[in-house]
Amino acid sequence: MHIVGLTGGIGSGKSMAALFFKELNVPVIDLDDIAKEITTKNNEGYNEIVKKFGVRYLNDKKEINRYLIKAEIFNDPKLKKEFEQLIHPLIYTACLNQIDNFHTQTYLILIVPLLFETKTYLGLIQESLLIDCKISTQKERVCSRDKLDSKLIDKIIASQLERSERQEKADNIITNDGSVDELKQKIKIFHDNIIKRLQND
Ligand code: ADP
């Protein structure tokens, strides 16, 4: 199974790119989706968080308050580590299980937002694909998508690898500073190329 690790900074367009891969019938595994799933009420990650922190991170409906966690961990590196130690092994196991389900496919896209930062998933992938855009574009997109405080967006961006380092490490780069349609076309070209490459292998 050939796995392409799709990465990029927050708001670069990873989910949008993934949508276009799905339209081409390429399976997509998204670590953010897995994280959400396992921290949904009464799932494994949810139970671990409640075991460790009590009701501190639950809202009125007893669901995980993701915004609160995000806001706190980017101000507290120790807490960030505690959450990561709790949740990351669960995400990794769930990811391996999902990969297993797709073993008959030519290739799959694995979205790993922090592919080059955490390195955990580098051993699972055969090549990386960076969705890249200007930092100002990232900020504008996240601002309108998540309605996050601009200082928090700056902190999240600062916690991620620098744009130039990501560009250096990536095997493939798709620039997403233009229209949605341009992104779609670039994904199609990447897809056609990889299919051709894999057929010749
Ligand atoms: P990521 O998954 O990398 O955080 P998203 O794919 O969610 O980023 O994109 C961030 C926001 O920007 C979303 O609201 C998305 O619809 C929008 N977006 C992504 N690419 C483009 C584009 N080329 N033109 C306009 N808006 C875009």
CSV table of C-alpha atoms and ligand atoms in Angstrom, one decimal:
chain,number,residue,atom,x,y,z
A,1,MET,CA,0.0,0.0,0.0
A,2,HIS,CA,1.4,3.3,-1.1
A,3,ILE,CA,0.7,6.1,1.4
A,4,VAL,CA,1.0,9.8,0.7
A,5,GLY,CA,1.4,12.0,3.8
A,6,LEU,CA,-0.5,15.2,3.1
A,7,THR,CA,0.6,18.1,5.3
A,8,GLY,CA,0.6,21.9,5.5
A,9,GLY,CA,0.1,24.6,8.0
A,10,ILE,CA,-3.2,25.4,9.6
A,11,GLY,CA,-5.5,26.9,7.0
A,12,SER,CA,-3.3,26.0,4.0
A,13,GLY,CA,-6.1,24.0,2.5
A,14,LYS,CA,-5.4,20.3,3.5
A,15,SER,CA,-9.1,19.5,4.0
A,16,MET,CA,-10.0,21.2,0.7
A,17,ALA,CA,-7.3,19.2,-1.1
A,18,ALA,CA,-8.5,16.0,0.6
A,19,LEU,CA,-12.0,16.7,-0.7
A,20,PHE,CA,-10.7,16.7,-4.2
A,21,PHE,CA,-8.8,13.4,-3.7
A,22,LYS,CA,-12.0,11.9,-2.4
A,23,GLU,CA,-13.8,13.1,-5.5
A,24,LEU,CA,-11.2,11.0,-7.5
A,25,ASN,CA,-12.1,8.0,-5.3
A,26,VAL,CA,-8.8,8.1,-3.4
A,27,PRO,CA,-9.2,7.0,0.2
A,28,VAL,CA,-8.4,9.7,2.7
A,29,ILE,CA,-7.5,9.2,6.4
A,30,ASP,CA,-7.5,12.4,8.4
A,31,LEU,CA,-5.8,12.4,11.8
A,32,ASP,CA,-7.9,15.4,12.9
A,33,ASP,CA,-11.0,13.4,12.2
A,34,ILE,CA,-9.7,10.5,14.2
A,35,ALA,CA,-8.8,12.8,17.1
A,36,LYS,CA,-12.4,14.2,17.0
A,37,GLU,CA,-13.9,10.7,16.8
A,38,ILE,CA,-11.9,9.3,19.7
A,39,THR,CA,-12.7,12.3,21.9
A,40,THR,CA,-16.4,12.1,21.1
A,41,LYS,CA,-18.5,11.5,24.2
A,42,ASN,CA,-17.8,8.1,25.9
A,43,ASN,CA,-15.2,7.1,23.3
A,44,GLU,CA,-11.7,6.0,24.4
A,45,GLY,CA,-10.0,9.5,24.3
A,46,TYR,CA,-12.9,11.2,25.9
A,47,ASN,CA,-12.8,8.7,28.8
A,48,GLU,CA,-9.0,9.2,29.2
A,49,ILE,CA,-9.4,13.0,29.3
A,50,VAL,CA,-12.2,12.7,31.9
A,51,LYS,CA,-10.1,10.3,33.9
A,52,LYS,CA,-7.2,12.7,34.0
A,53,PHE,CA,-8.8,16.1,34.2
A,54,GLY,CA,-12.3,15.4,35.6
A,55,VAL,CA,-15.0,17.7,34.1
A,56,ARG,CA,-12.6,20.6,33.5
A,57,TYR,CA,-12.7,20.3,29.7
A,58,LEU,CA,-16.4,19.3,29.3
A,59,ASN,CA,-19.2,21.7,28.3
A,60,ASP,CA,-22.8,21.8,29.5
A,61,LYS,CA,-23.7,18.8,27.4
A,62,LYS,CA,-20.7,16.8,28.9
A,63,GLU,CA,-18.9,16.9,25.5
A,64,ILE,CA,-15.3,17.9,25.1
A,65,ASN,CA,-14.8,21.6,24.9
A,66,ARG,CA,-12.3,21.6,22.0
A,67,TYR,CA,-12.0,25.4,21.9
A,68,LEU,CA,-11.0,25.5,25.6
A,69,ILE,CA,-8.4,22.8,25.2
A,70,LYS,CA,-6.9,24.6,22.2
A,71,ALA,CA,-6.9,27.9,23.9
A,72,GLU,CA,-5.2,26.5,27.0
A,73,ILE,CA,-2.6,24.2,25.4
A,74,PHE,CA,-1.2,26.9,23.2
A,75,ASN,CA,-0.5,28.9,26.4
A,76,ASP,CA,0.9,26.0,28.4
A,77,PRO,CA,3.5,23.7,26.8
A,78,LYS,CA,3.4,21.2,29.8
A,79,LEU,CA,-0.4,20.8,29.4
A,80,LYS,CA,0.0,20.4,25.6
A,81,LYS,CA,2.4,17.5,26.3
A,82,GLU,CA,0.0,15.9,28.7
A,83,PHE,CA,-2.8,16.0,26.2
A,84,GLU,CA,-0.5,14.6,23.5
A,85,GLN,CA,0.7,11.8,25.7
A,86,LEU,CA,-2.9,10.8,26.4
A,87,ILE,CA,-4.3,11.1,22.9
A,88,HIS,CA,-1.5,10.5,20.4
A,89,PRO,CA,-1.1,6.7,21.0
A,90,LEU,CA,-4.9,6.3,20.5
A,91,ILE,CA,-4.8,8.2,17.3
A,92,TYR,CA,-1.8,6.1,16.0
A,93,THR,CA,-3.6,2.8,16.7
A,94,ALA,CA,-6.8,4.0,15.1
A,95,CYS,CA,-4.8,5.2,12.1
A,96,LEU,CA,-3.1,1.8,11.6
A,97,ASN,CA,-6.5,0.1,11.8
A,98,GLN,CA,-7.9,2.4,9.1
A,99,ILE,CA,-4.9,1.9,6.8
A,100,ASP,CA,-5.6,-1.9,7.1
A,101,ASN,CA,-9.1,-1.3,5.7
A,102,PHE,CA,-7.7,0.1,2.5
A,103,HIS,CA,-5.1,-2.5,1.6
A,104,THR,CA,-6.6,-3.2,-1.8
A,105,GLN,CA,-6.3,0.4,-3.0
A,106,THR,CA,-3.5,1.8,-5.3
A,107,TYR,CA,-2.7,4.6,-2.9
A,108,LEU,CA,-4.2,6.6,0.0
A,109,ILE,CA,-3.9,10.0,1.4
A,110,LEU,CA,-3.0,10.3,5.1
A,111,ILE,CA,-3.5,13.8,6.4
A,112,VAL,CA,-0.9,14.6,9.1
A,113,PRO,CA,-0.9,18.3,9.9
A,114,LEU,CA,2.4,18.0,11.9
A,115,LEU,CA,4.1,15.4,9.7
A,116,PHE,CA,7.5,17.0,9.9
A,117,GLU,CA,7.2,18.3,13.4
A,118,THR,CA,6.3,15.1,15.3
A,119,LYS,CA,8.0,12.6,12.8
A,120,THR,CA,5.8,9.7,14.1
A,121,TYR,CA,4.1,9.2,10.8
A,122,LEU,CA,7.2,9.5,8.6
A,123,GLY,CA,7.7,5.8,9.0
A,124,LEU,CA,4.3,5.0,7.6
A,125,ILE,CA,4.4,7.0,4.4
A,126,GLN,CA,6.2,6.5,1.1
A,127,GLU,CA,6.1,10.2,0.1
A,128,SER,CA,4.9,13.6,1.3
A,129,LEU,CA,2.7,16.2,-0.3
A,130,LEU,CA,2.8,19.7,1.1
A,131,ILE,CA,-0.2,22.0,0.6
A,132,ASP,CA,1.5,25.4,0.8
A,133,CYS,CA,0.3,29.0,0.8
A,134,LYS,CA,1.4,32.4,2.1
A,135,ILE,CA,1.2,33.0,5.9
A,136,SER,CA,-1.1,36.0,5.3
A,137,THR,CA,-3.5,33.7,3.3
A,138,GLN,CA,-3.4,31.1,6.1
A,139,LYS,CA,-4.4,33.7,8.7
A,140,GLU,CA,-7.2,35.1,6.6
A,141,ARG,CA,-8.6,31.6,6.0
A,142,VAL,CA,-8.4,30.4,9.6
A,143,CYS,CA,-9.9,33.7,10.8
A,144,SER,CA,-13.0,33.3,8.6
A,145,ARG,CA,-13.3,29.5,9.1
A,146,ASP,CA,-12.8,29.2,12.9
A,147,LYS,CA,-13.5,32.7,14.2
A,148,LEU,CA,-10.4,32.2,16.3
A,149,ASP,CA,-8.7,35.1,18.1
A,150,SER,CA,-5.9,36.4,15.9
A,151,LYS,CA,-3.3,36.1,18.7
A,152,LEU,CA,-4.2,32.4,19.1
A,153,ILE,CA,-3.9,31.9,15.3
A,154,ASP,CA,-0.4,33.5,15.5
A,155,LYS,CA,0.5,31.2,18.3
A,156,ILE,CA,-0.7,28.1,16.4
A,157,ILE,CA,1.3,29.2,13.3
A,158,ALA,CA,4.4,29.9,15.5
A,159,SER,CA,4.1,26.4,17.0
A,160,GLN,CA,4.3,24.8,13.6
A,161,LEU,CA,7.4,24.4,11.4
A,162,GLU,CA,8.5,27.4,9.4
A,163,ARG,CA,7.1,27.6,5.8
A,164,SER,CA,10.6,27.4,4.3
A,165,GLU,CA,11.5,24.3,6.3
A,166,ARG,CA,8.4,22.5,5.3
A,167,GLN,CA,9.1,23.3,1.6
A,168,GLU,CA,12.6,21.9,2.0
A,169,LYS,CA,11.4,18.6,3.6
A,170,ALA,CA,8.4,17.9,1.2
A,171,ASP,CA,8.7,15.5,-1.7
A,172,ASN,CA,5.9,17.2,-3.6
A,173,ILE,CA,4.5,20.7,-3.2
A,174,ILE,CA,1.1,22.1,-4.3
A,175,THR,CA,0.7,25.8,-3.9
A,176,ASN,CA,-2.8,26.9,-2.8
A,177,ASP,CA,-2.7,30.7,-3.1
A,178,GLY,CA,-5.1,30.8,-6.0
A,179,SER,CA,-8.7,29.8,-6.6
A,180,VAL,CA,-10.4,26.6,-5.4
A,181,ASP,CA,-10.7,25.5,-9.0
A,182,GLU,CA,-6.9,25.8,-9.5
A,183,LEU,CA,-6.3,23.6,-6.4
A,184,LYS,CA,-8.7,21.0,-7.9
A,185,GLN,CA,-6.8,21.0,-11.2
A,186,LYS,CA,-3.5,20.6,-9.4
A,187,ILE,CA,-4.8,17.7,-7.4
A,188,LYS,CA,-6.0,16.0,-10.6
A,189,ILE,CA,-2.5,16.4,-12.1
A,190,PHE,CA,-0.8,15.0,-9.0
A,191,HIS,CA,-3.3,12.1,-9.0
A,192,ASP,CA,-2.7,11.3,-12.7
A,193,ASN,CA,1.1,11.4,-12.2
A,194,ILE,CA,1.1,9.2,-9.2
A,195,ILE,CA,-1.1,6.6,-10.8
A,196,LYS,CA,1.2,6.6,-13.8
A,197,ARG,CA,4.3,6.3,-11.6
A,198,LEU,CA,2.8,3.4,-9.5
A,199,GLN,CA,1.7,1.6,-12.6
A,200,ASN,CA,5.3,1.7,-14.0
A,201,ASP,CA,6.8,0.4,-10.7
B,1,ADP,P1,-6.6,23.1,6.6
B,1,ADP,O1,-7.3,21.8,6.5
B,1,ADP,O2,-5.2,23.0,6.0
B,1,ADP,O3,-6.6,23.7,8.0
B,1,ADP,P2,-8.8,24.0,5.0
B,1,ADP,O4,-8.8,23.1,3.8
B,1,ADP,O5,-9.9,23.8,6.0
B,1,ADP,O6,-7.4,24.2,5.7
B,1,ADP,O7,-8.9,25.5,4.4
B,1,ADP,C1,-9.1,26.6,5.3
B,1,ADP,C2,-10.2,27.5,4.9
B,1,ADP,O8,-9.9,28.1,3.6
B,1,ADP,C3,-11.5,26.7,4.6
B,1,ADP,O9,-12.6,27.5,5.0
B,1,ADP,C4,-11.5,26.5,3.1
B,1,ADP,O10,-12.8,26.4,2.6
B,1,ADP,C5,-10.8,27.7,2.6
B,1,ADP,N1,-10.0,27.5,1.4
B,1,ADP,C6,-9.1,26.5,1.2
B,1,ADP,N2,-8.5,26.7,0.0
B,1,ADP,C7,-9.0,27.8,-0.6
B,1,ADP,C8,-8.8,28.5,-1.9
B,1,ADP,N3,-8.0,28.1,-2.8
B,1,ADP,N4,-9.6,29.6,-2.1
B,1,ADP,C9,-10.4,30.1,-1.1
B,1,ADP,N5,-10.7,29.5,0.1
B,1,ADP,C10,-10.0,28.3,0.3
